[in-house]
GROMACS .gro file of C-alpha atoms in nm:
model
  299
    1UNK     CA    1  -0.005   0.000  -0.019
    2UNK     CA    2   0.162   0.339  -0.115
    3UNK     CA    3   0.154   0.667   0.072
    4UNK     CA    4  -0.114   0.783  -0.181
    5UNK     CA    5  -0.342   0.501  -0.106
    6UNK     CA    6  -0.321   0.572   0.265
    7UNK     CA    7  -0.416   0.931   0.233
    8UNK     CA    8  -0.682   0.837  -0.007
    9UNK     CA    9  -0.838   0.610   0.249
   10UNK     CA   10  -0.796   0.848   0.534
   11UNK     CA   11  -0.917   1.157   0.346
   12UNK     CA   12  -1.280   1.244   0.448
   13UNK     CA   13  -1.565   1.131   0.236
   14UNK     CA   14  -1.918   1.218   0.392
   15UNK     CA   15  -2.100   0.979   0.139
   16UNK     CA   16  -1.870   0.679   0.232
   17UNK     CA   17  -1.884   0.760   0.617
   18UNK     CA   18  -2.269   0.704   0.626
   19UNK     CA   19  -2.185   0.336   0.559
   20UNK     CA   20  -2.044   0.296   0.935
   21UNK     CA   21  -2.285   0.384   1.209
   22UNK     CA   22  -2.152   0.654   1.388
   23UNK     CA   23  -2.259   0.492   1.744
   24UNK     CA   24  -2.315   0.147   1.886
   25UNK     CA   25  -2.129  -0.138   2.042
   26UNK     CA   26  -1.831  -0.141   1.810
   27UNK     CA   27  -1.778   0.248   1.848
   28UNK     CA   28  -1.753   0.213   2.238
   29UNK     CA   29  -1.557  -0.102   2.200
   30UNK     CA   30  -1.282   0.074   2.016
   31UNK     CA   31  -1.282   0.409   2.213
   32UNK     CA   32  -1.274   0.180   2.557
   33UNK     CA   33  -0.991  -0.045   2.386
   34UNK     CA   34  -0.770   0.232   2.263
   35UNK     CA   35  -0.800   0.446   2.572
   36UNK     CA   36  -0.725   0.162   2.817
   37UNK     CA   37  -0.436   0.048   2.615
   38UNK     CA   38  -0.291   0.384   2.572
   39UNK     CA   39  -0.318   0.443   2.932
   40UNK     CA   40  -0.102   0.115   2.999
   41UNK     CA   41   0.134   0.202   2.739
   42UNK     CA   42   0.220   0.539   2.927
   43UNK     CA   43   0.316   0.346   3.254
   44UNK     CA   44   0.503   0.086   3.052
   45UNK     CA   45   0.674   0.353   2.878
   46UNK     CA   46   0.758   0.509   3.204
   47UNK     CA   47   0.894   0.190   3.350
   48UNK     CA   48   1.123   0.103   3.080
   49UNK     CA   49   1.277   0.454   3.068
   50UNK     CA   50   1.287   0.459   3.450
   51UNK     CA   51   1.471   0.131   3.473
   52UNK     CA   52   1.713   0.247   3.176
   53UNK     CA   53   1.816   0.537   3.378
   54UNK     CA   54   1.818   0.333   3.701
   55UNK     CA   55   2.036   0.073   3.511
   56UNK     CA   56   2.291   0.362   3.403
   57UNK     CA   57   2.323   0.500   3.729
   58UNK     CA   58   2.397   0.180   3.929
   59UNK     CA   59   2.650   0.105   3.667
   60UNK     CA   60   2.823   0.439   3.665
   61UNK     CA   61   2.815   0.520   4.055
   62UNK     CA   62   2.919   0.131   4.187
   63UNK     CA   63   3.167   0.106   3.882
   64UNK     CA   64   3.402   0.375   4.007
   65UNK     CA   65   3.411   0.305   4.372
   66UNK     CA   66   3.525   0.020   4.603
   67UNK     CA   67   3.548  -0.041   4.979
   68UNK     CA   68   3.814  -0.168   5.189
   69UNK     CA   69   3.738  -0.341   5.532
   70UNK     CA   70   3.990  -0.371   5.794
   71UNK     CA   71   3.894  -0.649   6.037
   72UNK     CA   72   4.169  -0.641   6.280
   73UNK     CA   73   4.201  -0.624   6.672
   74UNK     CA   74   4.134  -0.272   6.824
   75UNK     CA   75   4.500  -0.231   6.916
   76UNK     CA   76   4.629  -0.317   6.560
   77UNK     CA   77   4.335  -0.158   6.363
   78UNK     CA   78   4.494   0.195   6.333
   79UNK     CA   79   4.834   0.061   6.209
   80UNK     CA   80   4.679  -0.193   5.962
   81UNK     CA   81   4.449   0.109   5.835
   82UNK     CA   82   4.773   0.311   5.783
   83UNK     CA   83   4.931   0.025   5.604
   84UNK     CA   84   4.658  -0.009   5.393
   85UNK     CA   85   4.626   0.357   5.305
   86UNK     CA   86   5.014   0.344   5.209
   87UNK     CA   87   4.948   0.027   4.959
   88UNK     CA   88   4.651   0.204   4.811
   89UNK     CA   89   4.860   0.532   4.731
   90UNK     CA   90   5.116   0.339   4.552
   91UNK     CA   91   4.849   0.130   4.361
   92UNK     CA   92   4.765   0.222   3.986
   93UNK     CA   93   4.404   0.295   3.908
   94UNK     CA   94   4.332   0.426   4.264
   95UNK     CA   95   4.249   0.778   4.236
   96UNK     CA   96   4.175   0.856   4.605
   97UNK     CA   97   4.154   0.647   4.928
   98UNK     CA   98   4.047   0.749   5.269
   99UNK     CA   99   3.954   0.609   5.597
  100UNK     CA  100   3.594   0.688   5.700
  101UNK     CA  101   3.556   0.883   6.048
  102UNK     CA  102   3.381   0.705   6.328
  103UNK     CA  103   3.069   0.985   6.237
  104UNK     CA  104   3.060   0.848   5.899
  105UNK     CA  105   3.062   0.517   5.995
  106UNK     CA  106   2.802   0.572   6.255
  107UNK     CA  107   2.576   0.748   6.002
  108UNK     CA  108   2.608   0.433   5.760
  109UNK     CA  109   2.467   0.199   6.051
  110UNK     CA  110   2.205   0.440   6.183
  111UNK     CA  111   1.923   0.330   5.971
  112UNK     CA  112   1.975  -0.029   6.119
  113UNK     CA  113   2.083   0.044   6.482
  114UNK     CA  114   1.962   0.378   6.527
  115UNK     CA  115   2.166   0.702   6.606
  116UNK     CA  116   2.309   0.615   6.950
  117UNK     CA  117   2.524   0.330   6.837
  118UNK     CA  118   2.800   0.311   7.078
  119UNK     CA  119   3.084   0.260   6.796
  120UNK     CA  120   3.378   0.242   7.093
  121UNK     CA  121   3.225  -0.066   7.243
  122UNK     CA  122   3.173  -0.273   6.955
  123UNK     CA  123   3.420  -0.457   6.711
  124UNK     CA  124   3.322  -0.253   6.382
  125UNK     CA  125   3.589  -0.285   6.124
  126UNK     CA  126   3.743   0.023   6.001
  127UNK     CA  127   3.581   0.131   5.634
  128UNK     CA  128   3.829   0.278   5.373
  129UNK     CA  129   3.669   0.447   5.070
  130UNK     CA  130   3.813   0.407   4.719
  131UNK     CA  131   3.771   0.611   4.421
  132UNK     CA  132   3.908   0.459   4.090
  133UNK     CA  133   4.091   0.638   3.844
  134UNK     CA  134   4.255   0.552   3.519
  135UNK     CA  135   4.359   0.319   3.401
  136UNK     CA  136   4.121   0.131   3.632
  137UNK     CA  137   4.162  -0.094   3.944
  138UNK     CA  138   4.332  -0.414   3.909
  139UNK     CA  139   4.109  -0.600   4.201
  140UNK     CA  140   4.283  -0.918   4.196
  141UNK     CA  141   4.640  -0.805   4.196
  142UNK     CA  142   4.571  -0.546   4.479
  143UNK     CA  143   4.403  -0.844   4.698
  144UNK     CA  144   4.692  -1.032   4.667
  145UNK     CA  145   4.928  -0.748   4.786
  146UNK     CA  146   4.688  -0.658   5.071
  147UNK     CA  147   4.688  -0.991   5.192
  148UNK     CA  148   5.045  -1.012   5.217
  149UNK     CA  149   5.106  -0.689   5.394
  150UNK     CA  150   4.777  -0.628   5.551
  151UNK     CA  151   4.629  -0.939   5.674
  152UNK     CA  152   4.304  -0.805   5.794
  153UNK     CA  153   4.221  -0.601   5.475
  154UNK     CA  154   3.914  -0.734   5.279
  155UNK     CA  155   3.854  -0.587   4.942
  156UNK     CA  156   3.494  -0.556   4.825
  157UNK     CA  157   3.483  -0.365   4.461
  158UNK     CA  158   3.104  -0.401   4.446
  159UNK     CA  159   3.114  -0.643   4.144
  160UNK     CA  160   2.862  -0.918   4.319
  161UNK     CA  161   2.628  -0.592   4.408
  162UNK     CA  162   2.648  -0.407   4.096
  163UNK     CA  163   2.627  -0.672   3.841
  164UNK     CA  164   2.276  -0.817   3.957
  165UNK     CA  165   2.136  -0.463   4.040
  166UNK     CA  166   2.219  -0.363   3.660
  167UNK     CA  167   2.059  -0.701   3.534
  168UNK     CA  168   1.750  -0.638   3.717
  169UNK     CA  169   1.706  -0.277   3.596
  170UNK     CA  170   1.777  -0.368   3.230
  171UNK     CA  171   1.537  -0.669   3.260
  172UNK     CA  172   1.271  -0.443   3.406
  173UNK     CA  173   1.344  -0.222   3.076
  174UNK     CA  174   1.320  -0.513   2.852
  175UNK     CA  175   0.988  -0.606   3.016
  176UNK     CA  176   0.839  -0.244   2.965
  177UNK     CA  177   0.913  -0.274   2.589
  178UNK     CA  178   0.782  -0.602   2.558
  179UNK     CA  179   0.468  -0.490   2.759
  180UNK     CA  180   0.423  -0.206   2.501
  181UNK     CA  181   0.453  -0.463   2.217
  182UNK     CA  182   0.184  -0.687   2.374
  183UNK     CA  183  -0.055  -0.378   2.430
  184UNK     CA  184   0.003  -0.302   2.037
  185UNK     CA  185  -0.091  -0.649   1.960
  186UNK     CA  186  -0.401  -0.657   2.183
  187UNK     CA  187  -0.497  -0.328   2.047
  188UNK     CA  188  -0.488  -0.473   1.698
  189UNK     CA  189  -0.665  -0.784   1.784
  190UNK     CA  190  -0.964  -0.589   1.957
  191UNK     CA  191  -0.994  -0.341   1.663
  192UNK     CA  192  -0.991  -0.631   1.416
  193UNK     CA  193  -1.296  -0.809   1.596
  194UNK     CA  194  -1.485  -0.470   1.643
  195UNK     CA  195  -1.431  -0.394   1.232
  196UNK     CA  196  -1.506  -0.757   1.180
  197UNK     CA  197  -1.840  -0.714   1.356
  198UNK     CA  198  -1.891  -0.398   1.213
  199UNK     CA  199  -1.869  -0.526   0.854
  200UNK     CA  200  -2.081  -0.826   0.942
  201UNK     CA  201  -2.352  -0.607   1.071
  202UNK     CA  202  -2.386  -0.403   0.764
  203UNK     CA  203  -2.345  -0.692   0.518
  204UNK     CA  204  -2.684  -0.605   0.361
  205UNK     CA  205  -2.552  -0.237   0.324
  206UNK     CA  206  -2.235  -0.345   0.163
  207UNK     CA  207  -2.440  -0.557  -0.076
  208UNK     CA  208  -2.651  -0.271  -0.193
  209UNK     CA  209  -2.358  -0.050  -0.251
  210UNK     CA  210  -2.207  -0.297  -0.451
  211UNK     CA  211  -2.503  -0.322  -0.667
  212UNK     CA  212  -2.528   0.058  -0.720
  213UNK     CA  213  -2.133   0.033  -0.827
  214UNK     CA  214  -1.950   0.075  -0.523
  215UNK     CA  215  -1.617  -0.029  -0.524
  216UNK     CA  216  -1.462  -0.238  -0.224
  217UNK     CA  217  -1.165   0.024  -0.182
  218UNK     CA  218  -1.476   0.302  -0.117
  219UNK     CA  219  -1.650   0.068   0.122
  220UNK     CA  220  -1.338  -0.042   0.295
  221UNK     CA  221  -1.226   0.325   0.325
  222UNK     CA  222  -1.532   0.401   0.507
  223UNK     CA  223  -1.461   0.153   0.767
  224UNK     CA  224  -1.077   0.228   0.787
  225UNK     CA  225  -1.145   0.601   0.852
  226UNK     CA  226  -1.403   0.565   1.130
  227UNK     CA  227  -1.213   0.302   1.317
  228UNK     CA  228  -0.870   0.471   1.264
  229UNK     CA  229  -1.018   0.814   1.405
  230UNK     CA  230  -1.210   0.656   1.712
  231UNK     CA  231  -0.879   0.492   1.793
  232UNK     CA  232  -0.659   0.805   1.764
  233UNK     CA  233  -0.933   0.985   1.975
  234UNK     CA  234  -0.979   0.683   2.241
  235UNK     CA  235  -0.574   0.688   2.251
  236UNK     CA  236  -0.524   1.065   2.298
  237UNK     CA  237  -0.760   1.029   2.598
  238UNK     CA  238  -0.591   0.737   2.758
  239UNK     CA  239  -0.272   0.896   2.677
  240UNK     CA  240  -0.359   1.234   2.886
  241UNK     CA  241  -0.499   1.017   3.169
  242UNK     CA  242  -0.163   0.825   3.173
  243UNK     CA  243   0.039   1.126   3.165
  244UNK     CA  244  -0.181   1.265   3.453
  245UNK     CA  245  -0.112   0.962   3.642
  246UNK     CA  246   0.261   0.989   3.607
  247UNK     CA  247   0.262   1.331   3.741
  248UNK     CA  248   0.119   1.213   4.038
  249UNK     CA  249   0.387   0.955   4.114
  250UNK     CA  250   0.655   1.053   4.368
  251UNK     CA  251   0.962   1.250   4.234
  252UNK     CA  252   1.296   1.087   4.256
  253UNK     CA  253   1.460   1.073   4.626
  254UNK     CA  254   1.761   0.875   4.782
  255UNK     CA  255   1.531   0.785   5.049
  256UNK     CA  256   1.291   0.624   4.827
  257UNK     CA  257   1.514   0.429   4.624
  258UNK     CA  258   1.401   0.265   4.310
  259UNK     CA  259   1.037   0.315   4.398
  260UNK     CA  260   1.062   0.686   4.301
  261UNK     CA  261   1.145   0.859   4.021
  262UNK     CA  262   0.952   0.654   3.777
  263UNK     CA  263   0.806   0.941   3.577
  264UNK     CA  264   0.942   1.075   3.276
  265UNK     CA  265   1.227   1.346   3.268
  266UNK     CA  266   1.361   1.622   3.007
  267UNK     CA  267   1.242   1.539   2.663
  268UNK     CA  268   1.104   1.196   2.762
  269UNK     CA  269   0.767   1.390   2.824
  270UNK     CA  270   0.745   1.414   2.459
  271UNK     CA  271   0.737   1.053   2.368
  272UNK     CA  272   0.372   0.971   2.496
  273UNK     CA  273   0.265   1.214   2.227
  274UNK     CA  274   0.328   0.934   1.959
  275UNK     CA  275   0.118   0.682   2.140
  276UNK     CA  276  -0.202   0.808   1.968
  277UNK     CA  277  -0.017   0.793   1.644
  278UNK     CA  278   0.075   0.458   1.689
  279UNK     CA  279  -0.253   0.341   1.809
  280UNK     CA  280  -0.419   0.525   1.498
  281UNK     CA  281  -0.170   0.354   1.267
  282UNK     CA  282  -0.234   0.013   1.447
  283UNK     CA  283  -0.591   0.064   1.384
  284UNK     CA  284  -0.580   0.160   1.026
  285UNK     CA  285  -0.372  -0.148   0.924
  286UNK     CA  286  -0.569  -0.403   1.143
  287UNK     CA  287  -0.870  -0.253   0.993
  288UNK     CA  288  -0.795  -0.240   0.622
  289UNK     CA  289  -0.676  -0.594   0.671
  290UNK     CA  290  -1.008  -0.704   0.844
  291UNK     CA  291  -1.199  -0.517   0.560
  292UNK     CA  292  -1.040  -0.697   0.259
  293UNK     CA  293  -1.109  -1.031   0.415
  294UNK     CA  294  -1.442  -0.965   0.524
  295UNK     CA  295  -1.543  -0.805   0.185
  296UNK     CA  296  -1.394  -1.111   0.013
  297UNK     CA  297  -1.607  -1.337   0.213
  298UNK     CA  298  -1.902  -1.121   0.121
  299UNK     CA  299  -1.830  -1.140  -0.265
   0.00000   0.00000   0.00000
């Protein structure tokens, strides 16, 4: 089908449009399905984009940092901490390294143990924050050297935390896109059923039109236009409602973690505008295909 054929089918023709009843079950079904699917598509798109941002953020933040834990008796902890810092200063790929203060370690433990945790009376290991630089940290080589010079040092380069988190976020992103494809397929199926029902209900009218010389393209165009415009209007309403719902979602915050910031950001707010156009496109081809098959059956 060429672009010219598509424009011809979508061009308004008041004579042909009288073939399809303006109201009825098929009209309500098309509007409802298009609106509901567009509403769901907005949230699936928001989930997919937010998951992609989350995966990028986790990959970036965790990839450039590591933690060194000094597990040693209290009387040896300060000496081993200083020895570990000397090793890190001489290690290629380490941009900076510093030992966390008691206040910083207390703040890290406060969400679990409360703000009044007595660190002086507990055997809490000393933490050293490592920021990686170029050309990157050789974790295996650093572990071997620390094992020889600082027996109480344990290096955590966050690999075992980073990879599952990034994989989970990417899986959510793929799930969002798969949901959008399923929504499109379900929309096409429902509109096809509605078009078939409308064609079957107007079989006698189609037969009369053929007897007076109307061509199948003229008849099919009436159904294609009506269902395409219905789908576009329904999808536009569903998209507006979906975007209103996304606006009500909580904004991104560190306290909320990945449960916040699931809306659109920046230019991403323009993407839902394509949903009504895609819905109309799906309706156009679904109705055109259904009309061609049904008209052949009625021949």
